[in-house]
mmCIF file of C-alpha atoms in Angstrom:
data_model
loop_
_atom_site.group_PDB
_atom_site.id
_atom_site.type_symbol
_atom_site.label_atom_id
_atom_site.label_comp_id
_atom_site.label_asym_id
_atom_site.label_seq_id
_atom_site.Cartn_x
_atom_site.Cartn_y
_atom_site.Cartn_z
ATOM 1 C CA MET H 101 5.281 18.765 -23.702
ATOM 2 C CA GLU H 102 6.730 19.361 -20.252
ATOM 3 C CA LYS H 103 9.242 16.905 -18.849
ATOM 4 C CA ILE H 104 11.294 16.481 -15.695
ATOM 5 C CA VAL H 105 14.955 15.678 -16.338
ATOM 6 C CA VAL H 106 16.974 14.010 -13.581
ATOM 7 C CA THR H 107 20.737 13.467 -13.561
ATOM 8 C CA ASN H 108 22.719 11.344 -11.101
ATOM 9 C CA ASN H 109 24.275 13.672 -8.538
ATOM 10 C CA GLY H 110 25.410 11.350 -5.768
ATOM 11 C CA PRO H 111 24.092 11.454 -2.184
ATOM 12 C CA LEU H 112 21.496 14.080 -1.334
ATOM 13 C CA SER H 113 21.654 15.977 1.931
ATOM 14 C CA GLY H 114 19.891 18.763 3.787
ATOM 15 C CA ASN H 115 16.498 19.592 5.227
ATOM 16 C CA VAL H 116 13.129 19.412 3.489
ATOM 17 C CA LYS H 117 9.772 20.570 4.869
ATOM 18 C CA VAL H 118 6.673 18.538 4.156
ATOM 19 C CA ASP H 119 3.471 20.271 3.011
ATOM 20 C CA GLY H 120 -0.072 19.624 4.163
ATOM 21 C CA ALA H 121 -1.496 16.239 3.239
ATOM 22 C CA LYS H 122 -3.310 16.171 -0.058
ATOM 23 C CA ASN H 123 -5.369 13.165 1.064
ATOM 24 C CA ALA H 124 -6.467 15.058 4.181
ATOM 25 C CA ALA H 125 -7.049 18.410 2.493
ATOM 26 C CA LEU H 126 -9.344 17.076 -0.245
ATOM 27 C CA PRO H 127 -12.032 15.563 2.024
ATOM 28 C CA ILE H 128 -11.792 18.476 4.466
ATOM 29 C CA ILE H 129 -12.366 20.955 1.643
ATOM 30 C CA ALA H 130 -15.330 18.848 0.492
ATOM 31 C CA ALA H 131 -16.627 18.803 4.075
ATOM 32 C CA SER H 132 -16.568 22.607 4.082
ATOM 33 C CA LEU H 133 -19.827 22.376 2.129
ATOM 34 C CA LEU H 134 -21.440 21.471 5.455
ATOM 35 C CA GLY H 135 -20.432 24.725 7.128
ATOM 36 C CA THR H 136 -22.978 27.523 7.421
ATOM 37 C CA GLU H 137 -20.312 29.990 8.569
ATOM 38 C CA PRO H 138 -16.864 30.888 7.156
ATOM 39 C CA ILE H 139 -14.089 28.307 7.439
ATOM 40 C CA ILE H 140 -10.352 28.985 7.385
ATOM 41 C CA LEU H 141 -8.042 26.140 6.408
ATOM 42 C CA GLU H 142 -4.287 26.363 7.026
ATOM 43 C CA ASN H 143 -1.411 24.281 5.668
ATOM 44 C CA VAL H 144 -3.301 23.667 2.405
ATOM 45 C CA PRO H 145 -0.899 22.271 -0.227
ATOM 46 C CA LYS H 146 -0.655 24.037 -3.592
ATOM 47 C CA LEU H 147 -1.561 21.195 -5.940
ATOM 48 C CA SER H 148 -3.568 20.771 -9.117
ATOM 49 C CA ASP H 149 -6.001 18.428 -7.312
ATOM 50 C CA ILE H 150 -6.627 21.104 -4.680
ATOM 51 C CA ASN H 151 -7.447 23.606 -7.424
ATOM 52 C CA VAL H 152 -9.969 21.159 -8.882
ATOM 53 C CA ILE H 153 -11.836 20.516 -5.628
ATOM 54 C CA LEU H 154 -11.954 24.258 -4.873
ATOM 55 C CA LYS H 155 -13.460 24.869 -8.318
ATOM 56 C CA VAL H 156 -16.058 22.187 -7.585
ATOM 57 C CA LEU H 157 -17.031 24.069 -4.421
ATOM 58 C CA GLU H 158 -17.228 27.364 -6.301
ATOM 59 C CA SER H 159 -19.496 25.759 -8.905
ATOM 60 C CA LEU H 160 -21.854 24.796 -6.075
ATOM 61 C CA GLY H 161 -22.013 28.336 -4.687
ATOM 62 C CA SER H 162 -19.190 28.440 -2.153
ATOM 63 C CA LYS H 163 -17.000 31.530 -1.964
ATOM 64 C CA VAL H 164 -13.306 30.641 -1.994
ATOM 65 C CA GLU H 165 -10.333 32.930 -1.474
ATOM 66 C CA TYR H 166 -6.679 32.538 -0.550
ATOM 67 C CA LEU H 167 -5.727 34.617 2.488
ATOM 68 C CA ASP H 168 -2.110 33.526 2.188
ATOM 69 C CA GLU H 169 -0.078 31.068 0.122
ATOM 70 C CA ASN H 170 -1.340 28.039 2.070
ATOM 71 C CA VAL H 171 -4.392 29.529 3.816
ATOM 72 C CA VAL H 172 -7.839 29.266 2.244
ATOM 73 C CA ARG H 173 -11.114 30.840 3.376
ATOM 74 C CA ILE H 174 -14.286 29.004 2.349
ATOM 75 C CA ASP H 175 -17.806 30.359 2.832
ATOM 76 C CA SER H 176 -20.521 27.835 1.977
ATOM 77 C CA SER H 177 -23.311 29.631 3.824
ATOM 78 C CA LYS H 178 -25.262 30.133 0.613
ATOM 79 C CA LEU H 179 -25.015 27.065 -1.572
ATOM 80 C CA THR H 180 -26.762 27.408 -4.915
ATOM 81 C CA GLY H 181 -26.266 23.996 -6.496
ATOM 82 C CA HIS H 182 -26.123 20.255 -5.892
ATOM 83 C CA VAL H 183 -24.713 19.022 -9.207
ATOM 84 C CA ALA H 184 -20.933 18.612 -9.482
ATOM 85 C CA PRO H 185 -19.744 19.584 -13.000
ATOM 86 C CA MET H 186 -18.766 16.697 -15.252
ATOM 87 C CA GLU H 187 -15.608 18.374 -16.570
ATOM 88 C CA LEU H 188 -14.247 18.668 -13.027
ATOM 89 C CA MET H 189 -15.377 15.233 -11.854
ATOM 90 C CA ASN H 190 -13.555 13.629 -14.777
ATOM 91 C CA ARG H 191 -10.256 15.093 -13.592
ATOM 92 C CA MET H 192 -10.120 13.749 -10.066
ATOM 93 C CA ARG H 193 -11.631 10.874 -8.118
ATOM 94 C CA ALA H 194 -11.675 12.720 -4.786
ATOM 95 C CA SER H 195 -14.256 15.138 -6.186
ATOM 96 C CA PHE H 196 -16.800 12.377 -5.488
ATOM 97 C CA LEU H 197 -16.397 13.262 -1.798
ATOM 98 C CA VAL H 198 -18.753 16.231 -2.234
ATOM 99 C CA MET H 199 -21.639 13.776 -2.486
ATOM 100 C CA GLY H 200 -21.886 13.027 1.249
ATOM 101 C CA PRO H 201 -21.840 16.673 2.364
ATOM 102 C CA LEU H 202 -24.344 17.735 -0.305
ATOM 103 C CA LEU H 203 -26.686 14.900 0.612
ATOM 104 C CA ALA H 204 -26.560 15.963 4.259
ATOM 105 C CA ARG H 205 -26.827 19.697 3.622
ATOM 106 C CA ARG H 206 -29.260 19.875 0.694
ATOM 107 C CA GLY H 207 -30.964 16.493 0.687
ATOM 108 C CA GLU H 208 -29.956 15.827 -2.913
ATOM 109 C CA THR H 209 -26.852 15.486 -5.028
ATOM 110 C CA MET H 210 -26.003 14.464 -8.550
ATOM 111 C CA THR H 211 -22.538 13.680 -9.739
ATOM 112 C CA TYR H 212 -20.665 12.110 -12.611
ATOM 113 C CA LEU H 213 -18.398 9.119 -12.234
ATOM 114 C CA PRO H 214 -15.004 10.340 -10.986
ATOM 115 C CA GLY H 215 -11.643 10.191 -12.753
ATOM 116 C CA GLY H 216 -8.057 10.208 -11.445
ATOM 117 C CA CYS H 217 -5.062 7.910 -11.615
ATOM 118 C CA ALA H 218 -5.618 4.628 -13.468
ATOM 119 C CA ILE H 219 -4.213 2.425 -10.703
ATOM 120 C CA GLY H 220 -7.053 -0.059 -10.685
ATOM 121 C CA LYS H 221 -10.708 -0.383 -9.831
ATOM 122 C CA ARG H 222 -11.802 1.907 -7.052
ATOM 123 C CA PRO H 223 -15.529 1.155 -6.930
ATOM 124 C CA ILE H 224 -17.895 3.603 -5.333
ATOM 125 C CA ASP H 225 -20.384 0.920 -4.337
ATOM 126 C CA LEU H 226 -19.274 1.140 -0.688
ATOM 127 C CA HIS H 227 -20.075 4.873 -0.687
ATOM 128 C CA LEU H 228 -23.508 4.235 -2.173
ATOM 129 C CA LYS H 229 -24.201 1.355 0.218
ATOM 130 C CA GLY H 230 -23.628 3.763 3.085
ATOM 131 C CA PHE H 231 -25.908 6.421 1.621
ATOM 132 C CA LYS H 232 -28.665 3.851 1.130
ATOM 133 C CA ALA H 233 -28.292 2.633 4.714
ATOM 134 C CA LEU H 234 -28.835 6.231 5.862
ATOM 135 C CA GLY H 235 -32.112 6.323 3.945
ATOM 136 C CA ALA H 236 -31.096 7.940 0.670
ATOM 137 C CA LYS H 237 -32.597 6.880 -2.631
ATOM 138 C CA VAL H 238 -29.757 6.226 -5.076
ATOM 139 C CA ILE H 239 -30.324 6.330 -8.835
ATOM 140 C CA GLU H 240 -27.447 4.932 -10.898
ATOM 141 C CA GLU H 241 -27.097 5.622 -14.606
ATOM 142 C CA VAL H 242 -24.329 4.825 -17.075
ATOM 143 C CA ASP H 243 -22.207 7.901 -16.367
ATOM 144 C CA ARG H 244 -23.809 9.590 -13.407
ATOM 145 C CA ILE H 245 -25.288 8.974 -9.972
ATOM 146 C CA GLU H 246 -28.068 10.776 -8.137
ATOM 147 C CA ALA H 247 -28.892 10.504 -4.439
ATOM 148 C CA LEU H 248 -32.024 11.883 -2.796
ATOM 149 C CA ALA H 249 -32.981 12.345 0.862
ATOM 150 C CA LYS H 250 -35.552 15.121 0.854
ATOM 151 C CA GLU H 251 -36.829 14.169 4.302
ATOM 152 C CA GLY H 252 -33.336 13.981 5.699
ATOM 153 C CA LEU H 253 -31.016 11.087 6.499
ATOM 154 C CA VAL H 254 -31.492 8.702 9.415
ATOM 155 C CA GLY H 255 -28.667 7.143 11.385
ATOM 156 C CA ASP H 256 -27.949 3.419 11.116
ATOM 157 C CA THR H 257 -25.207 0.847 11.682
ATOM 158 C CA ILE H 258 -23.161 0.463 8.498
ATOM 159 C CA TYR H 259 -20.593 -2.263 7.942
ATOM 160 C CA ILE H 260 -18.052 -1.450 5.225
ATOM 161 C CA ASP H 261 -16.891 -4.624 3.465
ATOM 162 C CA PHE H 262 -13.389 -3.200 2.986
ATOM 163 C CA PRO H 263 -11.938 -0.383 5.132
ATOM 164 C CA SER H 264 -12.134 2.111 2.284
ATOM 165 C CA VAL H 265 -10.816 5.558 3.156
ATOM 166 C CA GLY H 266 -13.082 7.370 0.715
ATOM 167 C CA ALA H 267 -16.212 5.467 1.721
ATOM 168 C CA THR H 268 -15.504 6.024 5.420
ATOM 169 C CA GLN H 269 -15.079 9.750 4.798
ATOM 170 C CA ASN H 270 -18.156 10.128 2.612
ATOM 171 C CA ILE H 271 -20.421 8.195 4.984
ATOM 172 C CA MET H 272 -19.047 10.065 8.009
ATOM 173 C CA MET H 273 -19.753 13.433 6.358
ATOM 174 C CA ALA H 274 -23.266 12.393 5.325
ATOM 175 C CA ALA H 275 -23.995 11.148 8.841
ATOM 176 C CA THR H 276 -23.058 14.416 10.580
ATOM 177 C CA MET H 277 -26.599 15.752 10.126
ATOM 178 C CA ALA H 278 -28.533 12.466 10.086
ATOM 179 C CA LYS H 279 -31.212 11.920 12.723
ATOM 180 C CA GLY H 280 -29.952 9.775 15.572
ATOM 181 C CA GLU H 281 -26.669 7.879 15.704
ATOM 182 C CA THR H 282 -24.661 6.292 12.907
ATOM 183 C CA VAL H 283 -22.071 3.586 13.584
ATOM 184 C CA ILE H 284 -19.527 2.898 10.838
ATOM 185 C CA GLU H 285 -18.033 -0.552 11.386
ATOM 186 C CA ASN H 286 -14.807 -1.813 9.776
ATOM 187 C CA ALA H 287 -13.992 1.845 9.180
ATOM 188 C CA ALA H 288 -10.661 2.974 7.732
ATOM 189 C CA LYS H 289 -8.157 4.080 10.386
ATOM 190 C CA GLU H 290 -5.899 6.385 8.364
ATOM 191 C CA PRO H 291 -4.644 9.646 9.919
ATOM 192 C CA GLU H 292 -6.600 11.478 7.232
ATOM 193 C CA ILE H 293 -9.816 10.017 8.718
ATOM 194 C CA VAL H 294 -8.879 11.381 12.134
ATOM 195 C CA ASP H 295 -8.060 14.798 10.669
ATOM 196 C CA LEU H 296 -11.444 14.968 8.938
ATOM 197 C CA ALA H 297 -13.254 14.011 12.146
ATOM 198 C CA ASN H 298 -11.331 16.632 14.120
ATOM 199 C CA PHE H 299 -12.259 19.257 11.542
ATOM 200 C CA LEU H 300 -15.946 18.308 11.534
ATOM 201 C CA ASN H 301 -16.049 18.372 15.336
ATOM 202 C CA LYS H 302 -14.678 21.917 15.244
ATOM 203 C CA LEU H 303 -17.670 22.841 13.089
ATOM 204 C CA GLY H 304 -20.045 21.356 15.672
ATOM 205 C CA ALA H 305 -20.290 17.692 14.634
ATOM 206 C CA ASN H 306 -20.341 14.889 17.221
ATOM 207 C CA ILE H 307 -17.939 12.203 16.051
ATOM 208 C CA LYS H 308 -16.111 9.694 18.241
ATOM 209 C CA GLY H 309 -13.863 6.739 17.473
ATOM 210 C CA ALA H 310 -12.071 8.100 14.396
ATOM 211 C CA GLY H 311 -8.828 6.164 14.021
ATOM 212 C CA THR H 312 -10.484 2.954 15.231
ATOM 213 C CA SER H 313 -12.550 0.395 13.343
ATOM 214 C CA ALA H 314 -15.813 1.741 14.799
ATOM 215 C CA ILE H 315 -16.775 5.389 14.304
ATOM 216 C CA ARG H 316 -19.865 6.789 16.027
ATOM 217 C CA VAL H 317 -21.584 9.876 14.647
ATOM 218 C CA LYS H 318 -24.455 11.545 16.474
ATOM 219 C CA GLY H 319 -26.353 13.783 14.097
ATOM 220 C CA VAL H 320 -26.670 17.520 14.706
ATOM 221 C CA THR H 321 -29.053 20.007 13.133
ATOM 222 C CA LYS H 322 -26.377 22.169 11.519
ATOM 223 C CA LEU H 323 -22.652 22.840 11.347
ATOM 224 C CA GLY H 324 -21.014 26.237 11.706
ATOM 225 C CA GLY H 325 -17.541 27.510 10.886
ATOM 226 C CA GLY H 326 -14.045 27.322 12.300
ATOM 227 C CA GLN H 327 -10.319 27.212 11.709
ATOM 228 C CA HIS H 328 -8.231 24.111 11.084
ATOM 229 C CA ALA H 329 -4.686 23.219 10.020
ATOM 230 C CA ILE H 330 -4.248 20.243 7.655
ATOM 231 C CA ILE H 331 -1.952 17.474 8.947
ATOM 232 C CA PRO H 332 1.435 16.940 7.220
ATOM 233 C CA ASP H 333 1.574 14.676 4.167
ATOM 234 C CA ARG H 334 2.918 11.274 5.237
ATOM 235 C CA ILE H 335 3.362 10.142 1.624
ATOM 236 C CA GLU H 336 5.413 13.182 0.678
ATOM 237 C CA ALA H 337 7.476 12.597 3.825
ATOM 238 C CA SER H 338 7.941 8.948 2.848
ATOM 239 C CA THR H 339 9.146 9.962 -0.608
ATOM 240 C CA TYR H 340 11.948 12.150 0.772
ATOM 241 C CA MET H 341 12.842 9.502 3.349
ATOM 242 C CA VAL H 342 13.273 6.994 0.526
ATOM 243 C CA ALA H 343 15.285 9.610 -1.406
ATOM 244 C CA ALA H 344 17.831 9.624 1.425
ATOM 245 C CA ALA H 345 18.055 5.847 1.239
ATOM 246 C CA ILE H 346 18.280 5.407 -2.530
ATOM 247 C CA THR H 347 20.968 8.106 -2.926
ATOM 248 C CA ARG H 348 22.802 6.882 0.195
ATOM 249 C CA GLY H 349 22.353 10.427 1.477
ATOM 250 C CA ASP H 350 21.450 12.224 4.701
ATOM 251 C CA ILE H 351 18.080 14.003 4.695
ATOM 252 C CA THR H 352 16.148 15.546 7.570
ATOM 253 C CA VAL H 353 12.406 15.624 6.937
ATOM 254 C CA GLU H 354 10.598 18.401 8.822
ATOM 255 C CA ASN H 355 6.884 18.785 9.589
ATOM 256 C CA CYS H 356 6.389 15.023 9.619
ATOM 257 C CA ILE H 357 4.427 13.113 12.270
ATOM 258 C CA PRO H 358 6.589 10.023 12.998
ATOM 259 C CA SER H 359 3.690 7.801 14.074
ATOM 260 C CA HIS H 360 2.136 8.248 10.616
ATOM 261 C CA VAL H 361 5.156 6.725 8.824
ATOM 262 C CA MET H 362 6.133 3.866 11.133
ATOM 263 C CA PRO H 363 6.026 1.201 8.363
ATOM 264 C CA ILE H 364 8.411 3.310 6.257
ATOM 265 C CA ILE H 365 10.774 3.776 9.211
ATOM 266 C CA ALA H 366 10.736 0.036 9.932
ATOM 267 C CA LYS H 367 11.472 -0.974 6.330
ATOM 268 C CA LEU H 368 14.216 1.631 5.894
ATOM 269 C CA LYS H 369 15.938 0.186 8.954
ATOM 270 C CA GLU H 370 15.529 -3.316 7.517
ATOM 271 C CA VAL H 371 17.331 -2.393 4.298
ATOM 272 C CA GLY H 372 20.228 -0.846 6.210
ATOM 273 C CA CYS H 373 19.441 2.821 6.845
ATOM 274 C CA GLN H 374 19.833 4.769 10.054
ATOM 275 C CA VAL H 375 16.669 6.558 11.130
ATOM 276 C CA TYR H 376 16.524 9.135 13.911
ATOM 277 C CA VAL H 377 13.132 10.329 15.171
ATOM 278 C CA ASN H 378 12.346 13.503 17.112
ATOM 279 C CA GLU H 379 8.665 13.223 18.003
ATOM 280 C CA GLU H 380 8.591 16.518 19.898
ATOM 281 C CA LYS H 381 9.693 18.510 16.844
ATOM 282 C CA ASP H 382 8.019 16.270 14.210
ATOM 283 C CA VAL H 383 11.366 15.630 12.518
ATOM 284 C CA ILE H 384 12.840 12.465 11.016
ATOM 285 C CA ARG H 385 16.441 12.117 9.836
ATOM 286 C CA VAL H 386 17.326 9.296 7.424
ATOM 287 C CA ILE H 387 20.903 8.308 6.599
ATOM 288 C CA GLY H 388 21.186 5.880 3.725
ATOM 289 C CA GLY H 389 23.509 2.948 4.266
ATOM 290 C CA LYS H 390 26.350 2.490 1.773
ATOM 291 C CA LYS H 391 25.231 -1.117 1.398
ATOM 292 C CA LEU H 392 21.496 -1.716 1.241
ATOM 293 C CA ILE H 393 19.940 -5.171 1.526
ATOM 294 C CA GLY H 394 16.679 -6.205 -0.135
ATOM 295 C CA THR H 395 13.523 -6.833 1.873
ATOM 296 C CA ASP H 396 9.862 -7.653 1.331
ATOM 297 C CA ILE H 397 6.934 -5.251 1.615
ATOM 298 C CA LYS H 398 3.199 -5.842 1.539
ATOM 299 C CA THR H 399 0.760 -2.993 1.186
ATOM 300 C CA LEU H 400 -2.145 -2.925 3.620
ATOM 301 C CA PRO H 401 -4.688 -0.453 4.951
ATOM 302 C CA TYR H 402 -3.348 1.783 7.733
ATOM 303 C CA PRO H 403 -1.430 1.128 9.949
ATOM 304 C CA GLY H 404 0.143 -1.216 7.387
ATOM 305 C CA PHE H 405 2.583 -0.242 4.641
ATOM 306 C CA PRO H 406 0.834 2.420 2.508
ATOM 307 C CA THR H 407 0.034 1.585 -1.093
ATOM 308 C CA ASP H 408 0.878 5.203 -1.966
ATOM 309 C CA ALA H 409 4.530 4.556 -1.007
ATOM 310 C CA GLN H 410 4.852 1.222 -2.761
ATOM 311 C CA ALA H 411 6.211 2.523 -6.075
ATOM 312 C CA GLN H 412 8.823 4.714 -4.379
ATOM 313 C CA PHE H 413 10.035 1.843 -2.217
ATOM 314 C CA MET H 414 10.176 -0.478 -5.207
ATOM 315 C CA ALA H 415 12.519 1.982 -6.917
ATOM 316 C CA LEU H 416 14.755 1.748 -3.854
ATOM 317 C CA LEU H 417 14.675 -2.064 -3.827
ATOM 318 C CA THR H 418 15.883 -2.212 -7.440
ATOM 319 C CA THR H 419 19.201 -0.818 -6.139
ATOM 320 C CA ALA H 420 19.462 -3.005 -3.004
ATOM 321 C CA GLU H 421 21.534 -6.184 -2.916
ATOM 322 C CA GLY H 422 19.750 -9.513 -3.126
ATOM 323 C CA GLN H 423 16.131 -10.427 -3.706
ATOM 324 C CA SER H 424 13.026 -8.488 -2.676
ATOM 325 C CA MET H 425 9.315 -9.008 -3.110
ATOM 326 C CA VAL H 426 6.527 -6.451 -3.221
ATOM 327 C CA THR H 427 2.943 -7.590 -2.681
ATOM 328 C CA GLU H 428 0.172 -5.133 -3.548
ATOM 329 C CA THR H 429 -3.117 -5.919 -1.787
ATOM 330 C CA VAL H 430 -4.967 -2.610 -2.113
ATOM 331 C CA PHE H 431 -5.117 -1.926 -5.873
ATOM 332 C CA GLU H 432 -4.890 -4.559 -8.589
ATOM 333 C CA ASN H 433 -3.239 -2.357 -11.202
ATOM 334 C CA ARG H 434 -0.540 -0.560 -9.259
ATOM 335 C CA PHE H 435 2.511 -2.022 -10.982
ATOM 336 C CA MET H 436 2.408 0.216 -14.053
ATOM 337 C CA HIS H 437 5.718 1.759 -12.971
ATOM 338 C CA VAL H 438 7.403 -1.636 -13.374
ATOM 339 C CA ASP H 439 7.635 -1.310 -17.166
ATOM 340 C CA GLU H 440 9.216 2.115 -16.765
ATOM 341 C CA LEU H 441 11.766 0.855 -14.220
ATOM 342 C CA LEU H 442 12.595 -2.024 -16.581
ATOM 343 C CA LYS H 443 13.555 0.564 -19.208
ATOM 344 C CA MET H 444 16.111 1.832 -16.705
ATOM 345 C CA GLY H 445 17.724 -1.569 -16.260
ATOM 346 C CA ALA H 446 15.825 -2.843 -13.241
ATOM 347 C CA ILE H 447 15.191 -6.575 -12.910
ATOM 348 C CA ILE H 448 11.577 -7.116 -11.894
ATOM 349 C CA ALA H 449 9.195 -10.007 -12.598
ATOM 350 C CA THR H 450 5.497 -9.553 -11.867
ATOM 351 C CA ASP H 451 2.798 -12.148 -11.305
ATOM 352 C CA ALA H 452 -0.647 -10.756 -10.587
ATOM 353 C CA ARG H 453 -0.187 -8.691 -7.416
ATOM 354 C CA GLU H 454 3.379 -9.765 -6.681
ATOM 355 C CA ALA H 455 6.621 -8.292 -7.987
ATOM 356 C CA ARG H 456 9.944 -10.062 -7.471
ATOM 357 C CA ILE H 457 12.979 -7.805 -7.642
ATOM 358 C CA ALA H 458 16.650 -8.638 -8.069
ATOM 359 C CA GLY H 459 18.849 -5.710 -7.128
ATOM 360 C CA VAL H 460 21.224 -4.355 -9.773
ATOM 361 C CA PRO H 461 24.539 -2.496 -9.311
ATOM 362 C CA SER H 462 23.203 0.533 -11.151
ATOM 363 C CA LEU H 463 20.254 1.844 -13.140
ATOM 364 C CA LYS H 464 20.510 3.636 -16.475
ATOM 365 C CA GLY H 465 18.832 6.848 -17.558
ATOM 366 C CA ALA H 466 15.983 6.468 -20.051
ATOM 367 C CA GLN H 467 12.896 8.060 -21.546
ATOM 368 C CA VAL H 468 10.076 7.116 -19.175
ATOM 369 C CA ARG H 469 6.591 8.323 -18.346
ATOM 370 C CA ALA H 470 4.771 8.963 -15.094
ATOM 371 C CA THR H 471 1.897 6.516 -15.470
ATOM 372 C CA ASP H 472 0.346 7.811 -12.249
ATOM 373 C CA LEU H 473 1.128 10.131 -9.342
ATOM 374 C CA ARG H 474 3.274 7.827 -7.193
ATOM 375 C CA ALA H 475 4.870 6.154 -10.210
ATOM 376 C CA GLY H 476 6.134 9.584 -11.202
ATOM 377 C CA ALA H 477 7.746 10.062 -7.791
ATOM 378 C CA ALA H 478 9.344 6.626 -8.061
ATOM 379 C CA LEU H 479 10.881 7.494 -11.425
ATOM 380 C CA ILE H 480 12.393 10.682 -10.022
ATOM 381 C CA LEU H 481 13.957 8.605 -7.249
ATOM 382 C CA ALA H 482 15.305 6.088 -9.754
ATOM 383 C CA GLY H 483 16.652 8.906 -11.924
ATOM 384 C CA LEU H 484 18.604 10.297 -8.972
ATOM 385 C CA VAL H 485 20.860 7.225 -9.006
ATOM 386 C CA ALA H 486 20.741 6.222 -12.685
ATOM 387 C CA GLU H 487 23.694 6.639 -15.023
ATOM 388 C CA GLY H 488 23.135 9.493 -17.469
ATOM 389 C CA LYS H 489 19.882 11.430 -17.760
ATOM 390 C CA THR H 490 16.326 10.309 -17.089
ATOM 391 C CA TYR H 491 13.541 12.093 -18.975
ATOM 392 C CA ILE H 492 10.111 11.782 -17.341
ATOM 393 C CA SER H 493 7.015 12.730 -19.332
ATOM 394 C CA GLU H 494 3.352 13.111 -18.283
ATOM 395 C CA VAL H 495 4.502 15.094 -15.254
ATOM 396 C CA GLU H 496 0.999 16.459 -14.683
ATOM 397 C CA HIS H 497 0.414 13.312 -12.631
ATOM 398 C CA ILE H 498 3.265 14.270 -10.301
ATOM 399 C CA ASP H 499 1.873 17.781 -9.855
ATOM 400 C CA ARG H 500 -1.330 16.269 -8.491
ATOM 401 C CA GLY H 501 0.420 15.256 -5.277
ATOM 402 C CA TYR H 502 3.698 17.163 -4.878
ATOM 403 C CA ASP H 503 4.118 20.909 -4.560
ATOM 404 C CA ASP H 504 7.390 22.129 -6.125
ATOM 405 C CA ILE H 505 9.007 18.693 -6.071
ATOM 406 C CA VAL H 506 11.731 19.920 -8.427
ATOM 407 C CA GLY H 507 12.585 22.894 -6.213
ATOM 408 C CA LYS H 508 12.679 20.787 -3.071
ATOM 409 C CA PHE H 509 14.987 18.205 -4.621
ATOM 410 C CA LYS H 510 17.252 20.974 -5.910
ATOM 411 C CA LYS H 511 17.659 22.298 -2.379
ATOM 412 C CA LEU H 512 18.808 18.817 -1.367
ATOM 413 C CA GLY H 513 21.464 18.914 -4.054
ATOM 414 C CA ALA H 514 19.745 17.070 -6.871
ATOM 415 C CA LYS H 515 20.372 17.819 -10.525
ATOM 416 C CA ILE H 516 16.783 18.082 -11.640
ATOM 417 C CA GLU H 517 14.867 20.487 -13.868
ATOM 418 C CA ARG H 518 11.694 20.974 -15.851
ATOM 419 C CA ILE H 519 11.963 21.437 -19.586
ATOM 420 C CA GLN H 520 9.578 22.092 -22.462
ATOM 421 C CA GLU H 521 9.859 19.958 -25.582
#
């Protein structure tokens, strides 16, 4: 079994460069199924989830090759399949995003129910509602879903009950080749939505309004190829920003778009950190205050506080003076890291979707497990300031969203390593 071992090393300092956003790369790679000419994607992060989605594309007939470490060429001009393999679907939820492109491109798709982190119910009914509104026939079975649109999709106005990122992306991709115009109302506004729309427009799509609550898609007959660079990962950036705060260090985060992490900047200032932003160079410097004060956070869809940064910020709040409260509104089961932080001496009481935190003078190293991707990052952060050693198991979750997290923390001065047991 592989573990990450973290030892308290005092304040961290230095520069760290953020990779491309996993949550932008996954849907853009899925959208490459729409292209009838070669596509070159830059700034693609090297993650296990990326490997999975690329294998899904290969299984469907796409040709995939790395031109450089973070540059991928995808040729989907000759697709041969429409069924996503079960063994790959079970490994990652985002693999469900191939359904919209396949429905648009081939008029049929069959997929198995997706897997991923167990952070709560993430129903796909909003995706299917959108497909049905576009004229697809959806057949649901116990473990798989089939969608058919042999005569092509037809544009419509679709209201999404909750601004789901995945549903917005899947419907937007399906609508790119639908007849007429599609309007997605109450759409998600995340930067990853905008990046996907920009990519699709480069291929020849006609999408307007991405980043607002109403996205308009005028269908085209086909999409071509193009070149696109993935936006920086705002959650990875947030993690290193919180690392500066929790270790009372001084970290400069490079390749980070400041407007994408405004809630993190605001809350770090509230707890007592200094934050310096250089929008021209996409750089943020965070200096952790010697005395940090507790605050409250509430996760919300973008531009609110991101649920993907909740666990990391909770780790920070366990070390801040006074009381704090974390309210999780996006996923109902995203407090699994609480039990692990309790093992390290944190004082946290949960009630449904609320967690009340009383700051402690210090945490203690313990044997903990990464219950999900962001929980794993939170435990690394806690281990950086805990007395003794912290042993984190199930690190495969962490590898799903962070490329070389151990190496990057080492460059900042952390005592951290991977071991085999």
